[in-house]
CSV table of C-alpha atoms in Angstrom, one decimal:
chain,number,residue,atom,x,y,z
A,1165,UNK,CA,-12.4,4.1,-18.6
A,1166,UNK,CA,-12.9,3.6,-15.0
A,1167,UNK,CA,-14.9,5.3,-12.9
A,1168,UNK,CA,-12.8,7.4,-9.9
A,1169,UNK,CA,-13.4,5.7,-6.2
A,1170,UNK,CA,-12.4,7.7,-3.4
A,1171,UNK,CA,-9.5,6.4,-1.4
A,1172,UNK,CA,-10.2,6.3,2.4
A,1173,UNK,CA,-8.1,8.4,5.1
A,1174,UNK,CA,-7.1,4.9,7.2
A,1175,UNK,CA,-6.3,3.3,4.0
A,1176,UNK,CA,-3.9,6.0,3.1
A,1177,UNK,CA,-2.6,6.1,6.6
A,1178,UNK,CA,-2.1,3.0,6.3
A,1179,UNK,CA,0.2,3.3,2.9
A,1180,UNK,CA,2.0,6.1,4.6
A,1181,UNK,CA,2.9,3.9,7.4
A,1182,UNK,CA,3.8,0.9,5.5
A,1183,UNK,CA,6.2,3.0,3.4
A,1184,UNK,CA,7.8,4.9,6.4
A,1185,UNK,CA,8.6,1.8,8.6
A,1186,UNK,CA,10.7,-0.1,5.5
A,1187,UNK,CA,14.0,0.7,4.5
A,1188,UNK,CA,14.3,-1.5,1.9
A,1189,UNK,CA,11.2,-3.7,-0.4
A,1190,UNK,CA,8.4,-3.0,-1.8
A,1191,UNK,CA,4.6,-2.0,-0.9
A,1192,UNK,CA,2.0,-3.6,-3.1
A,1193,UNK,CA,-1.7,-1.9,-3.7
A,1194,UNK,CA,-4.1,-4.9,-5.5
A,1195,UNK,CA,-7.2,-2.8,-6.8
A,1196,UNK,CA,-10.1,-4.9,-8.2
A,1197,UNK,CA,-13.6,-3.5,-9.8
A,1198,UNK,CA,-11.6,0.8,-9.1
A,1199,UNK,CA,-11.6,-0.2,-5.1
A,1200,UNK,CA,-8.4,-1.0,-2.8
A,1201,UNK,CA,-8.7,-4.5,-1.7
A,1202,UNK,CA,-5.4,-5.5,-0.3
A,1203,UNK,CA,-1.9,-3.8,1.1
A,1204,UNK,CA,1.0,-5.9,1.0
A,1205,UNK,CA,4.6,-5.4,2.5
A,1206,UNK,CA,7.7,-6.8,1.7
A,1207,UNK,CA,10.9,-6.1,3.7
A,1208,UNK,CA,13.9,-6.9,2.8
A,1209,UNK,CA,16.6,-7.1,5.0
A,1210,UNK,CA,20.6,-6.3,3.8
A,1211,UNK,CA,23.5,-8.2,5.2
């Protein structure tokens, strides 16, 4: 089992944000070795 990291305040303000400012897609969190190591954001935009 792995061990519990603690998750920063920017890098959940920075979720928050991510997830706020699109109205439709998808936000990605990549965790390696129990730490956050990337934030992705894809948009997509309806027609």
């Amino acid at each position: 089992m792995a061990t519990l990291k603690e998750v920063s305040e920017n890098q959940l303000a920075q979720i928050k944000d991510y997830i706020e400012s699109i109205k439709y897609g998808s936000v990605n969190i990549i965790i390696q070795d129990g730490k956050i190591i990337q934030i992705d954001k894809s948009e997509k935009i309806r027609l």
